[in-house]
């Protein structure tokens, strides 16, 4: 049983210029990336902004979906609404703390997953302790950047490169990062 505070984790994908979106969607389609997202987030509470939720169009199955919006009249079936990031994190931590079956790194604590959009990630970055980051070694066109991310703030826990032949010719790397100065896993 987990007795410590759940870890605030974020999951994002970006190109080499930190681009994360175009017209409310991902600027790429990479085989395996959505499966990786599902594997990492499954069973965990996910926190997202309203625009991110609306771009997905439905609750993510197998996860408690928490949508942050200032609109007190907004609602969607299968989703819990929070009026602030702070209330969303409090709700998500309560859910995660009660879940002893989460898929987390060995020796780690349950996780709360922040999954977008850019402004919510910017607001959550100071509290984020772990980052699941997919990097795509290409320059895409788009309109939304992961500007709150800086490599110097993080230490590498793991790095897995995918063969470009399996990712439509793109070099894709899946990183697990921890905020510098933290030790979230018992090594």
Tab-separated table of C-alpha atoms in Angstrom:
chain	number	residue	atom	x	y	z
A	1	UNK	CA	0.000	0.000	0.000
A	2	UNK	CA	1.241	3.486	-0.868
A	3	UNK	CA	1.379	5.845	2.072
A	4	UNK	CA	3.282	8.755	0.568
A	5	UNK	CA	1.934	11.618	-1.505
A	6	UNK	CA	1.227	10.755	-5.162
A	7	UNK	CA	3.745	12.021	-7.720
A	8	UNK	CA	2.638	14.784	-10.064
A	9	UNK	CA	3.680	13.603	-13.512
A	10	UNK	CA	3.217	15.161	-16.921
A	11	UNK	CA	3.082	13.454	-20.289
A	12	UNK	CA	3.941	15.480	-23.385
A	13	UNK	CA	5.304	15.035	-26.908
A	14	UNK	CA	7.263	17.706	-28.776
A	15	UNK	CA	9.339	18.228	-31.895
A	16	UNK	CA	12.913	19.534	-31.767
A	17	UNK	CA	11.621	23.139	-31.456
A	18	UNK	CA	9.307	22.230	-28.532
A	19	UNK	CA	6.235	22.357	-30.815
A	20	UNK	CA	3.330	20.333	-29.383
A	21	UNK	CA	0.266	21.291	-31.392
A	22	UNK	CA	-1.364	22.582	-34.533
A	23	UNK	CA	-5.019	23.653	-34.637
A	24	UNK	CA	-5.787	21.840	-31.369
A	25	UNK	CA	-4.268	18.532	-32.480
A	26	UNK	CA	-0.890	16.815	-32.582
A	27	UNK	CA	1.116	17.921	-35.633
A	28	UNK	CA	2.117	14.312	-36.390
A	29	UNK	CA	0.850	10.763	-36.394
A	30	UNK	CA	3.517	8.350	-35.219
A	31	UNK	CA	2.797	4.632	-34.989
A	32	UNK	CA	3.026	3.486	-31.399
A	33	UNK	CA	2.949	6.917	-29.751
A	34	UNK	CA	-0.728	6.730	-28.749
A	35	UNK	CA	-0.225	3.166	-27.488
A	36	UNK	CA	2.666	4.416	-25.337
A	37	UNK	CA	0.475	7.256	-24.007
A	38	UNK	CA	-2.251	4.756	-23.134
A	39	UNK	CA	0.197	2.362	-21.436
A	40	UNK	CA	1.684	5.108	-19.245
A	41	UNK	CA	-1.600	6.789	-18.265
A	42	UNK	CA	-3.884	3.740	-17.908
A	43	UNK	CA	-5.434	3.450	-14.454
A	44	UNK	CA	-4.193	6.862	-13.355
A	45	UNK	CA	-6.170	10.065	-12.905
A	46	UNK	CA	-5.558	12.385	-15.880
A	47	UNK	CA	-5.840	16.163	-15.579
A	48	UNK	CA	-6.385	18.231	-18.709
A	49	UNK	CA	-7.694	21.585	-19.820
A	50	UNK	CA	-11.110	21.934	-21.448
A	51	UNK	CA	-9.697	22.492	-24.953
A	52	UNK	CA	-7.581	19.335	-24.663
A	53	UNK	CA	-10.625	17.376	-23.549
A	54	UNK	CA	-12.688	18.742	-26.429
A	55	UNK	CA	-9.934	17.841	-28.936
A	56	UNK	CA	-10.055	14.254	-27.618
A	57	UNK	CA	-13.861	14.365	-27.725
A	58	UNK	CA	-14.615	11.823	-25.013
A	59	UNK	CA	-13.336	10.595	-21.648
A	60	UNK	CA	-10.223	8.455	-21.839
A	61	UNK	CA	-11.310	4.942	-20.829
A	62	UNK	CA	-9.698	3.260	-17.834
A	63	UNK	CA	-8.680	6.581	-16.293
A	64	UNK	CA	-10.388	9.113	-14.022
A	65	UNK	CA	-10.737	12.184	-16.268
A	66	UNK	CA	-10.522	15.598	-14.589
A	67	UNK	CA	-11.057	18.689	-16.743
A	68	UNK	CA	-9.973	22.123	-15.575
A	69	UNK	CA	-12.266	24.924	-16.701
A	70	UNK	CA	-13.348	28.229	-15.180
A	71	UNK	CA	-16.816	27.801	-16.705
A	72	UNK	CA	-19.070	26.646	-13.822
A	73	UNK	CA	-21.727	25.468	-16.313
A	74	UNK	CA	-19.425	23.173	-18.314
A	75	UNK	CA	-19.931	19.451	-17.894
A	76	UNK	CA	-19.415	16.216	-19.786
A	77	UNK	CA	-20.457	12.659	-19.038
A	78	UNK	CA	-17.708	10.568	-17.464
A	79	UNK	CA	-15.645	13.608	-16.467
A	80	UNK	CA	-15.085	15.475	-13.220
A	81	UNK	CA	-14.805	19.262	-13.537
A	82	UNK	CA	-12.399	21.360	-11.493
A	83	UNK	CA	-12.370	25.153	-11.511
A	84	UNK	CA	-8.629	25.430	-10.885
A	85	UNK	CA	-5.448	23.452	-11.303
A	86	UNK	CA	-5.103	23.316	-7.526
A	87	UNK	CA	-8.560	21.752	-7.041
A	88	UNK	CA	-7.897	19.314	-9.923
A	89	UNK	CA	-4.610	18.196	-8.374
A	90	UNK	CA	-6.223	17.783	-4.961
A	91	UNK	CA	-8.987	15.647	-6.471
A	92	UNK	CA	-6.516	13.610	-8.564
A	93	UNK	CA	-4.151	13.045	-5.616
A	94	UNK	CA	-7.054	11.694	-3.572
A	95	UNK	CA	-7.916	9.257	-6.367
A	96	UNK	CA	-4.279	8.205	-6.908
A	97	UNK	CA	-3.584	7.752	-3.194
A	98	UNK	CA	-6.333	5.165	-2.986
A	99	UNK	CA	-5.034	3.155	-5.960
A	100	UNK	CA	-2.478	0.522	-5.017
A	101	UNK	CA	-2.378	-1.124	-8.464
A	102	UNK	CA	-0.932	1.698	-10.581
A	103	UNK	CA	1.678	0.984	-13.243
A	104	UNK	CA	4.550	3.162	-11.962
A	105	UNK	CA	8.354	2.855	-11.992
A	106	UNK	CA	9.674	0.291	-9.489
A	107	UNK	CA	9.784	1.636	-5.950
A	108	UNK	CA	7.815	4.734	-6.849
A	109	UNK	CA	4.550	6.228	-5.646
A	110	UNK	CA	1.191	6.473	-7.459
A	111	UNK	CA	0.982	9.165	-10.118
A	112	UNK	CA	-1.337	11.956	-11.146
A	113	UNK	CA	-0.959	12.635	-14.895
A	114	UNK	CA	-1.105	16.146	-16.416
A	115	UNK	CA	-1.746	15.691	-20.160
A	116	UNK	CA	-2.250	19.185	-21.607
A	117	UNK	CA	-2.784	21.721	-22.980
A	118	UNK	CA	0.110	24.114	-23.067
A	119	UNK	CA	-1.264	26.677	-20.603
A	120	UNK	CA	-2.225	24.018	-18.055
A	121	UNK	CA	1.249	22.478	-18.407
A	122	UNK	CA	2.821	25.910	-17.935
A	123	UNK	CA	0.822	26.388	-14.724
A	124	UNK	CA	1.558	22.843	-13.503
A	125	UNK	CA	5.282	22.813	-14.348
A	126	UNK	CA	6.467	24.135	-10.947
A	127	UNK	CA	4.648	21.250	-9.221
A	128	UNK	CA	5.570	18.559	-11.754
A	129	UNK	CA	8.028	16.004	-10.394
A	130	UNK	CA	8.193	13.477	-13.250
A	131	UNK	CA	7.932	14.044	-17.000
A	132	UNK	CA	7.191	11.415	-19.630
A	133	UNK	CA	8.461	13.209	-22.716
A	134	UNK	CA	8.354	12.002	-26.288
A	135	UNK	CA	10.707	13.889	-28.605
A	136	UNK	CA	10.372	13.805	-32.368
A	137	UNK	CA	13.536	14.781	-34.237
A	138	UNK	CA	11.820	16.881	-36.913
A	139	UNK	CA	10.593	20.468	-37.454
A	140	UNK	CA	6.804	20.496	-37.821
A	141	UNK	CA	4.521	23.446	-38.494
A	142	UNK	CA	2.171	24.414	-35.710
A	143	UNK	CA	0.916	27.012	-33.292
A	144	UNK	CA	1.454	25.657	-29.760
A	145	UNK	CA	4.739	25.124	-27.956
A	146	UNK	CA	5.890	23.464	-24.735
A	147	UNK	CA	7.582	26.702	-23.678
A	148	UNK	CA	7.602	25.852	-19.964
A	149	UNK	CA	9.997	22.938	-20.522
A	150	UNK	CA	13.775	23.423	-20.143
A	151	UNK	CA	16.176	20.453	-20.273
A	152	UNK	CA	18.370	21.953	-17.520
A	153	UNK	CA	15.534	21.524	-14.995
A	154	UNK	CA	15.462	17.738	-15.424
A	155	UNK	CA	17.590	14.616	-14.987
A	156	UNK	CA	17.212	11.553	-17.173
A	157	UNK	CA	15.771	8.425	-15.547
A	158	UNK	CA	15.429	6.494	-18.797
A	159	UNK	CA	15.697	7.010	-22.555
A	160	UNK	CA	14.374	4.711	-25.259
A	161	UNK	CA	14.963	5.466	-28.936
A	162	UNK	CA	12.662	3.974	-31.542
A	163	UNK	CA	13.878	2.742	-34.885
A	164	UNK	CA	12.890	5.279	-37.581
A	165	UNK	CA	11.655	2.385	-39.731
A	166	UNK	CA	8.910	1.774	-37.141
A	167	UNK	CA	7.967	5.447	-36.750
A	168	UNK	CA	7.361	6.607	-40.336
A	169	UNK	CA	11.034	7.520	-40.794
A	170	UNK	CA	11.167	9.827	-37.758
A	171	UNK	CA	13.637	9.451	-34.895
A	172	UNK	CA	11.445	9.245	-31.795
A	173	UNK	CA	12.759	9.061	-28.234
A	174	UNK	CA	10.715	8.262	-25.142
A	175	UNK	CA	12.206	9.906	-22.063
A	176	UNK	CA	11.357	9.558	-18.391
A	177	UNK	CA	12.698	12.593	-16.545
A	178	UNK	CA	12.676	13.668	-12.921
A	179	UNK	CA	12.859	17.240	-11.754
A	180	UNK	CA	16.446	17.989	-10.780
A	181	UNK	CA	16.917	17.686	-7.030
A	182	UNK	CA	14.218	15.040	-6.530
A	183	UNK	CA	14.552	11.342	-5.917
A	184	UNK	CA	11.216	9.694	-6.640
A	185	UNK	CA	12.361	6.106	-7.072
A	186	UNK	CA	14.073	3.898	-4.528
A	187	UNK	CA	17.282	2.838	-6.252
